[in-house]
Amino acid sequence: MKIFNYGDVSRVTFNIGRFPATALSGLIISAAVALTAAPAAAQDAKSTLVVAGPRTPESLDQEYPPTEAVHELRRNVYERLLTYAPKTGEDGVVYEDFSKIVGALAESWEVPPDKTSITFKLRKGVKSSAGNELNADAVMWSFERGWNLKSNFHWYMTQILKITSYQDAFSKIDDYTVKVSIPNSSPLIERLWINSDLGILDAVEIKKHVTADDPWAQRWLATNSASFGPYSVSKYTPGQEVVYDANPDYYRGAPKLKRIIFREMPTSANRVAALQAGSVDVAEYLLPRELALLEKSPAVKVQKVFGNYIHRVEMNNSTPPFDNVNVRKALNYLVPRDDILKAVYFNTARPTKSPISEIYPGFTDEYFTFTTDVEKAKALLAEAGLPNGFKTEIGYRTGDQIEEEIAVILKSAFAKAGVDVTLSKLPASTLVERYSKGTIPMYFFRDMAIVPDAAYVANLWLNSASLINYSHFKSDEVDKLINEALTSTDEPKRLEGMKRVQQITVESAPWVFLANPGYQVATRANLKGYSWYTPNGNAWFDWSKN
């Protein structure tokens, strides 16, 4: 089974280690303590970062379906052609300025008024971790590989830019210039290249590992990296550890942190213990209640941003009873959102009131009317011909305590209107298989769209032709508005169309709207330079130790 999620947090099989959680925790903490206790210069300790996360990346190849762990890998290893300028928020966190695009590997770029092409002029003297220089051949080979593998790159090019022919679209102008031509106008012709899924590869290094039966070196890139980013992977042990070493020739300057040691600790409590013991510097994806406790420790710093996640329960809109809009609305009126925000998220989350991320241009919450109203829910179910409710099933991932806690709350809340819910705790791979095949009626889904554009977001989740519209929501008007917005350069018209898309979607209630859980990370107090990017992974280049 191959599951692609371009929104971009797919749920595929996760390797949670080869040992019981307690044994694995002991092994990891002991190793980390040994690392910090080993004789080393003070500078080495200051330039090495030890990170604890729930899982290692499932693959190092940027064409692999993106997961949370894979997104973080890409942010640190694969450099893009363009990026957003940084800006510092009132909270002191460095964010992306969505209004200002600047060059990354491309020193400059040109886009005609009709936005039917983009020409990149590459920086000269840029070197990969292997010491190979960036040039047009590397960029063209990256494009060609992505196109032929028909995965992430191909999806962006065909679904967003509407490219149908590689030969017509991609051309080398000279040794440091490449051009991408598209068959129509696109308002995303520039900002799409900021996406960390579209990194440029070190073709010289990768071609050393090409074989007759593996012309794109997929086997090698699954466990090795080769790009022009701030770090490269020097050790990859799936389910246990990833070691990143700094690229001394990185075009923005050598990273202050010379080595990142990422250790897999599947159990959140073990990550907390390791952070408190000082055997790791960073603990990712902790539970809200754990973060609340850690905030009281002077040795620990908790960073919080609201970000762009949307956590929801999706319903299969194509099968009874969820093919009835009144049933879907009824469930939304039964959700005790305030209770969930307090009891589960400890007020680190905000309610979701639109299918569009609240921090993105074009967002509106003016059409969201759902409150906790049991009587209204009962009336809607009666109108749908289900006055006594119905039986159904909600699936959530094994090991996800937050989803399990919310599932228990929803079971009790739905029962007030006669909806009898069976809670199904499933391995991630099983859950993905069931909702991708449409064989589970309701399921938890947490995702984020990493391009800050309302039409891009809507296309991911609401276009009936999208590969990840797992809820099978379909509206001819929504499809039309999305497709128009993907090719229109009339920004006011695009925003008006996306406003209408939000209205139709909220009124159609394809999901049980829950919350934006935000993104949080806990660190030792001596770390500085925390930054937030739309893929929600940490960018180690920005960080340093006091």
JSON list of C-alpha atoms in Angstrom, two decimals, residues 141-280:
[
{"chain": "A", "resi": 141, "resn": "TRP", "atom": "CA", "xyz": [18.12, 16.40, -12.47]},
{"chain": "A", "resi": 142, "resn": "SER", "atom": "CA", "xyz": [16.11, 17.08, -9.30]},
{"chain": "A", "resi": 143, "resn": "PHE", "atom": "CA", "xyz": [13.14, 18.11, -11.44]},
{"chain": "A", "resi": 144, "resn": "GLU", "atom": "CA", "xyz": [13.50, 15.10, -13.72]},
{"chain": "A", "resi": 145, "resn": "ARG", "atom": "CA", "xyz": [13.75, 12.66, -10.84]},
{"chain": "A", "resi": 146, "resn": "GLY", "atom": "CA", "xyz": [10.70, 14.10, -9.12]},
{"chain": "A", "resi": 147, "resn": "TRP", "atom": "CA", "xyz": [8.69, 14.06, -12.33]},
{"chain": "A", "resi": 148, "resn": "ASN", "atom": "CA", "xyz": [9.52, 10.46, -13.16]},
{"chain": "A", "resi": 149, "resn": "LEU", "atom": "CA", "xyz": [8.88, 9.08, -9.69]},
{"chain": "A", "resi": 150, "resn": "LYS", "atom": "CA", "xyz": [5.33, 10.46, -9.83]},
{"chain": "A", "resi": 151, "resn": "SER", "atom": "CA", "xyz": [5.12, 11.21, -6.14]},
{"chain": "A", "resi": 152, "resn": "ASN", "atom": "CA", "xyz": [5.44, 14.52, -4.26]},
{"chain": "A", "resi": 153, "resn": "PHE", "atom": "CA", "xyz": [7.11, 16.68, -6.93]},
{"chain": "A", "resi": 154, "resn": "HIS", "atom": "CA", "xyz": [4.89, 15.29, -9.68]},
{"chain": "A", "resi": 155, "resn": "TRP", "atom": "CA", "xyz": [1.77, 16.02, -7.64]},
{"chain": "A", "resi": 156, "resn": "TYR", "atom": "CA", "xyz": [2.69, 19.65, -7.09]},
{"chain": "A", "resi": 157, "resn": "MET", "atom": "CA", "xyz": [3.57, 20.16, -10.74]},
{"chain": "A", "resi": 158, "resn": "THR", "atom": "CA", "xyz": [0.46, 18.51, -12.17]},
{"chain": "A", "resi": 159, "resn": "GLN", "atom": "CA", "xyz": [-2.18, 19.35, -9.57]},
{"chain": "A", "resi": 160, "resn": "ILE", "atom": "CA", "xyz": [-1.14, 22.87, -8.62]},
{"chain": "A", "resi": 161, "resn": "LEU", "atom": "CA", "xyz": [0.75, 24.18, -11.67]},
{"chain": "A", "resi": 162, "resn": "LYS", "atom": "CA", "xyz": [-1.23, 22.01, -14.16]},
{"chain": "A", "resi": 163, "resn": "ILE", "atom": "CA", "xyz": [1.89, 20.88, -16.03]},
{"chain": "A", "resi": 164, "resn": "THR", "atom": "CA", "xyz": [1.27, 17.98, -18.43]},
{"chain": "A", "resi": 165, "resn": "SER", "atom": "CA", "xyz": [4.60, 17.68, -20.26]},
{"chain": "A", "resi": 166, "resn": "TYR", "atom": "CA", "xyz": [8.06, 17.60, -18.67]},
{"chain": "A", "resi": 167, "resn": "GLN", "atom": "CA", "xyz": [9.78, 18.63, -21.91]},
{"chain": "A", "resi": 168, "resn": "ASP", "atom": "CA", "xyz": [7.51, 21.64, -22.38]},
{"chain": "A", "resi": 169, "resn": "ALA", "atom": "CA", "xyz": [7.79, 22.79, -18.78]},
{"chain": "A", "resi": 170, "resn": "PHE", "atom": "CA", "xyz": [11.42, 22.48, -17.67]},
{"chain": "A", "resi": 171, "resn": "SER", "atom": "CA", "xyz": [14.43, 23.92, -19.48]},
{"chain": "A", "resi": 172, "resn": "LYS", "atom": "CA", "xyz": [18.07, 24.78, -18.80]},
{"chain": "A", "resi": 173, "resn": "ILE", "atom": "CA", "xyz": [18.98, 28.26, -20.05]},
{"chain": "A", "resi": 174, "resn": "ASP", "atom": "CA", "xyz": [22.63, 28.22, -19.06]},
{"chain": "A", "resi": 175, "resn": "ASP", "atom": "CA", "xyz": [24.86, 26.72, -16.35]},
{"chain": "A", "resi": 176, "resn": "TYR", "atom": "CA", "xyz": [23.19, 28.79, -13.62]},
{"chain": "A", "resi": 177, "resn": "THR", "atom": "CA", "xyz": [19.73, 29.47, -15.01]},
{"chain": "A", "resi": 178, "resn": "VAL", "atom": "CA", "xyz": [16.65, 27.24, -15.31]},
{"chain": "A", "resi": 179, "resn": "LYS", "atom": "CA", "xyz": [13.12, 28.03, -16.40]},
{"chain": "A", "resi": 180, "resn": "VAL", "atom": "CA", "xyz": [9.76, 26.46, -15.57]},
{"chain": "A", "resi": 181, "resn": "SER", "atom": "CA", "xyz": [6.91, 27.21, -17.98]},
{"chain": "A", "resi": 182, "resn": "ILE", "atom": "CA", "xyz": [3.31, 26.31, -17.23]},
{"chain": "A", "resi": 183, "resn": "PRO", "atom": "CA", "xyz": [0.27, 26.04, -19.51]},
{"chain": "A", "resi": 184, "resn": "ASN", "atom": "CA", "xyz": [-1.76, 28.64, -17.62]},
{"chain": "A", "resi": 185, "resn": "SER", "atom": "CA", "xyz": [-1.39, 31.46, -15.14]},
{"chain": "A", "resi": 186, "resn": "SER", "atom": "CA", "xyz": [-0.78, 30.48, -11.52]},
{"chain": "A", "resi": 187, "resn": "PRO", "atom": "CA", "xyz": [-0.91, 32.71, -8.45]},
{"chain": "A", "resi": 188, "resn": "LEU", "atom": "CA", "xyz": [1.34, 30.15, -6.75]},
{"chain": "A", "resi": 189, "resn": "ILE", "atom": "CA", "xyz": [4.11, 30.18, -9.38]},
{"chain": "A", "resi": 190, "resn": "GLU", "atom": "CA", "xyz": [6.54, 31.71, -6.86]},
{"chain": "A", "resi": 191, "resn": "ARG", "atom": "CA", "xyz": [5.51, 30.59, -3.40]},
{"chain": "A", "resi": 192, "resn": "LEU", "atom": "CA", "xyz": [5.15, 26.93, -4.33]},
{"chain": "A", "resi": 193, "resn": "TRP", "atom": "CA", "xyz": [8.96, 26.68, -4.57]},
{"chain": "A", "resi": 194, "resn": "ILE", "atom": "CA", "xyz": [9.27, 27.60, -0.90]},
{"chain": "A", "resi": 195, "resn": "ASN", "atom": "CA", "xyz": [7.76, 24.23, -0.06]},
{"chain": "A", "resi": 196, "resn": "SER", "atom": "CA", "xyz": [10.27, 21.99, 1.72]},
{"chain": "A", "resi": 197, "resn": "ASP", "atom": "CA", "xyz": [9.03, 19.02, -0.35]},
{"chain": "A", "resi": 198, "resn": "LEU", "atom": "CA", "xyz": [10.74, 20.60, -3.37]},
{"chain": "A", "resi": 199, "resn": "GLY", "atom": "CA", "xyz": [14.37, 20.59, -2.27]},
{"chain": "A", "resi": 200, "resn": "ILE", "atom": "CA", "xyz": [17.22, 20.54, -4.77]},
{"chain": "A", "resi": 201, "resn": "LEU", "atom": "CA", "xyz": [19.38, 17.41, -4.79]},
{"chain": "A", "resi": 202, "resn": "ASP", "atom": "CA", "xyz": [23.12, 16.96, -5.12]},
{"chain": "A", "resi": 203, "resn": "ALA", "atom": "CA", "xyz": [22.94, 15.12, -8.44]},
{"chain": "A", "resi": 204, "resn": "VAL", "atom": "CA", "xyz": [26.69, 14.49, -8.60]},
{"chain": "A", "resi": 205, "resn": "GLU", "atom": "CA", "xyz": [26.65, 12.57, -5.32]},
{"chain": "A", "resi": 206, "resn": "ILE", "atom": "CA", "xyz": [23.41, 10.72, -5.97]},
{"chain": "A", "resi": 207, "resn": "LYS", "atom": "CA", "xyz": [24.40, 9.55, -9.42]},
{"chain": "A", "resi": 208, "resn": "LYS", "atom": "CA", "xyz": [27.22, 7.55, -7.83]},
{"chain": "A", "resi": 209, "resn": "HIS", "atom": "CA", "xyz": [24.50, 5.29, -6.43]},
{"chain": "A", "resi": 210, "resn": "VAL", "atom": "CA", "xyz": [22.33, 4.92, -9.53]},
{"chain": "A", "resi": 211, "resn": "THR", "atom": "CA", "xyz": [21.97, 1.37, -10.89]},
{"chain": "A", "resi": 212, "resn": "ALA", "atom": "CA", "xyz": [20.30, -0.13, -13.92]},
{"chain": "A", "resi": 213, "resn": "ASP", "atom": "CA", "xyz": [17.32, -1.29, -11.89]},
{"chain": "A", "resi": 214, "resn": "ASP", "atom": "CA", "xyz": [17.26, 1.85, -9.72]},
{"chain": "A", "resi": 215, "resn": "PRO", "atom": "CA", "xyz": [17.88, 4.79, -12.09]},
{"chain": "A", "resi": 216, "resn": "TRP", "atom": "CA", "xyz": [16.85, 7.40, -9.52]},
{"chain": "A", "resi": 217, "resn": "ALA", "atom": "CA", "xyz": [18.80, 5.92, -6.56]},
{"chain": "A", "resi": 218, "resn": "GLN", "atom": "CA", "xyz": [15.67, 5.41, -4.48]},
{"chain": "A", "resi": 219, "resn": "ARG", "atom": "CA", "xyz": [17.28, 2.69, -2.38]},
{"chain": "A", "resi": 220, "resn": "TRP", "atom": "CA", "xyz": [20.26, 4.88, -1.53]},
{"chain": "A", "resi": 221, "resn": "LEU", "atom": "CA", "xyz": [18.25, 8.02, -0.80]},
{"chain": "A", "resi": 222, "resn": "ALA", "atom": "CA", "xyz": [15.92, 6.09, 1.50]},
{"chain": "A", "resi": 223, "resn": "THR", "atom": "CA", "xyz": [18.79, 5.92, 4.01]},
{"chain": "A", "resi": 224, "resn": "ASN", "atom": "CA", "xyz": [21.14, 8.70, 2.89]},
{"chain": "A", "resi": 225, "resn": "SER", "atom": "CA", "xyz": [20.91, 12.40, 2.13]},
{"chain": "A", "resi": 226, "resn": "ALA", "atom": "CA", "xyz": [22.51, 14.60, -0.53]},
{"chain": "A", "resi": 227, "resn": "SER", "atom": "CA", "xyz": [21.48, 18.24, -0.81]},
{"chain": "A", "resi": 228, "resn": "PHE", "atom": "CA", "xyz": [22.57, 21.83, -0.25]},
{"chain": "A", "resi": 229, "resn": "GLY", "atom": "CA", "xyz": [20.92, 22.42, 3.12]},
{"chain": "A", "resi": 230, "resn": "PRO", "atom": "CA", "xyz": [22.51, 23.26, 6.48]},
{"chain": "A", "resi": 231, "resn": "TYR", "atom": "CA", "xyz": [22.81, 19.60, 7.53]},
{"chain": "A", "resi": 232, "resn": "SER", "atom": "CA", "xyz": [23.35, 16.15, 6.09]},
{"chain": "A", "resi": 233, "resn": "VAL", "atom": "CA", "xyz": [22.55, 12.80, 7.68]},
{"chain": "A", "resi": 234, "resn": "SER", "atom": "CA", "xyz": [25.68, 10.93, 8.75]},
{"chain": "A", "resi": 235, "resn": "LYS", "atom": "CA", "xyz": [23.90, 8.10, 10.58]},
{"chain": "A", "resi": 236, "resn": "TYR", "atom": "CA", "xyz": [20.39, 6.72, 10.11]},
{"chain": "A", "resi": 237, "resn": "THR", "atom": "CA", "xyz": [19.09, 3.88, 12.25]},
{"chain": "A", "resi": 238, "resn": "PRO", "atom": "CA", "xyz": [15.31, 3.71, 11.74]},
{"chain": "A", "resi": 239, "resn": "GLY", "atom": "CA", "xyz": [13.42, 3.34, 15.00]},
{"chain": "A", "resi": 240, "resn": "GLN", "atom": "CA", "xyz": [16.42, 4.43, 17.04]},
{"chain": "A", "resi": 241, "resn": "GLU", "atom": "CA", "xyz": [18.54, 7.38, 15.95]},
{"chain": "A", "resi": 242, "resn": "VAL", "atom": "CA", "xyz": [19.40, 9.93, 13.29]},
{"chain": "A", "resi": 243, "resn": "VAL", "atom": "CA", "xyz": [22.61, 11.97, 13.40]},
{"chain": "A", "resi": 244, "resn": "TYR", "atom": "CA", "xyz": [22.82, 15.22, 11.44]},
{"chain": "A", "resi": 245, "resn": "ASP", "atom": "CA", "xyz": [26.18, 16.88, 10.75]},
{"chain": "A", "resi": 246, "resn": "ALA", "atom": "CA", "xyz": [26.51, 20.53, 9.79]},
{"chain": "A", "resi": 247, "resn": "ASN", "atom": "CA", "xyz": [27.38, 21.55, 6.24]},
{"chain": "A", "resi": 248, "resn": "PRO", "atom": "CA", "xyz": [30.36, 23.89, 6.74]},
{"chain": "A", "resi": 249, "resn": "ASP", "atom": "CA", "xyz": [29.84, 25.30, 3.24]},
{"chain": "A", "resi": 250, "resn": "TYR", "atom": "CA", "xyz": [26.14, 26.12, 3.70]},
{"chain": "A", "resi": 251, "resn": "TYR", "atom": "CA", "xyz": [25.40, 29.27, 1.70]},
{"chain": "A", "resi": 252, "resn": "ARG", "atom": "CA", "xyz": [23.98, 31.15, 4.71]},
{"chain": "A", "resi": 253, "resn": "GLY", "atom": "CA", "xyz": [27.05, 30.33, 6.80]},
{"chain": "A", "resi": 254, "resn": "ALA", "atom": "CA", "xyz": [28.16, 27.35, 8.86]},
{"chain": "A", "resi": 255, "resn": "PRO", "atom": "CA", "xyz": [25.49, 26.30, 11.42]},
{"chain": "A", "resi": 256, "resn": "LYS", "atom": "CA", "xyz": [26.24, 27.13, 15.05]},
{"chain": "A", "resi": 257, "resn": "LEU", "atom": "CA", "xyz": [25.10, 23.64, 16.10]},
{"chain": "A", "resi": 258, "resn": "LYS", "atom": "CA", "xyz": [27.55, 21.27, 14.46]},
{"chain": "A", "resi": 259, "resn": "ARG", "atom": "CA", "xyz": [25.79, 18.01, 15.27]},
{"chain": "A", "resi": 260, "resn": "ILE", "atom": "CA", "xyz": [22.15, 17.10, 15.94]},
{"chain": "A", "resi": 261, "resn": "ILE", "atom": "CA", "xyz": [21.49, 13.71, 17.55]},
{"chain": "A", "resi": 262, "resn": "PHE", "atom": "CA", "xyz": [17.83, 12.75, 17.20]},
{"chain": "A", "resi": 263, "resn": "ARG", "atom": "CA", "xyz": [16.75, 9.83, 19.38]},
{"chain": "A", "resi": 264, "resn": "GLU", "atom": "CA", "xyz": [13.45, 8.00, 19.07]},
{"chain": "A", "resi": 265, "resn": "MET", "atom": "CA", "xyz": [11.51, 7.82, 22.34]},
{"chain": "A", "resi": 266, "resn": "PRO", "atom": "CA", "xyz": [7.96, 6.72, 21.55]},
{"chain": "A", "resi": 267, "resn": "THR", "atom": "CA", "xyz": [6.59, 7.36, 25.05]},
{"chain": "A", "resi": 268, "resn": "SER", "atom": "CA", "xyz": [5.95, 10.99, 25.90]},
{"chain": "A", "resi": 269, "resn": "ALA", "atom": "CA", "xyz": [6.65, 10.50, 29.61]},
{"chain": "A", "resi": 270, "resn": "ASN", "atom": "CA", "xyz": [10.12, 9.17, 28.78]},
{"chain": "A", "resi": 271, "resn": "ARG", "atom": "CA", "xyz": [10.88, 12.26, 26.70]},
{"chain": "A", "resi": 272, "resn": "VAL", "atom": "CA", "xyz": [9.85, 14.42, 29.66]},
{"chain": "A", "resi": 273, "resn": "ALA", "atom": "CA", "xyz": [12.07, 12.45, 32.03]},
{"chain": "A", "resi": 274, "resn": "ALA", "atom": "CA", "xyz": [15.06, 12.71, 29.70]},
{"chain": "A", "resi": 275, "resn": "LEU", "atom": "CA", "xyz": [14.59, 16.48, 29.36]},
{"chain": "A", "resi": 276, "resn": "GLN", "atom": "CA", "xyz": [14.28, 16.97, 33.09]},
{"chain": "A", "resi": 277, "resn": "ALA", "atom": "CA", "xyz": [17.39, 14.86, 33.66]},
{"chain": "A", "resi": 278, "resn": "GLY", "atom": "CA", "xyz": [19.32, 16.99, 31.19]},
{"chain": "A", "resi": 279, "resn": "SER", "atom": "CA", "xyz": [20.18, 14.01, 28.99]},
{"chain": "A", "resi": 280, "resn": "VAL", "atom": "CA", "xyz": [18.39, 15.59, 26.03]}
]
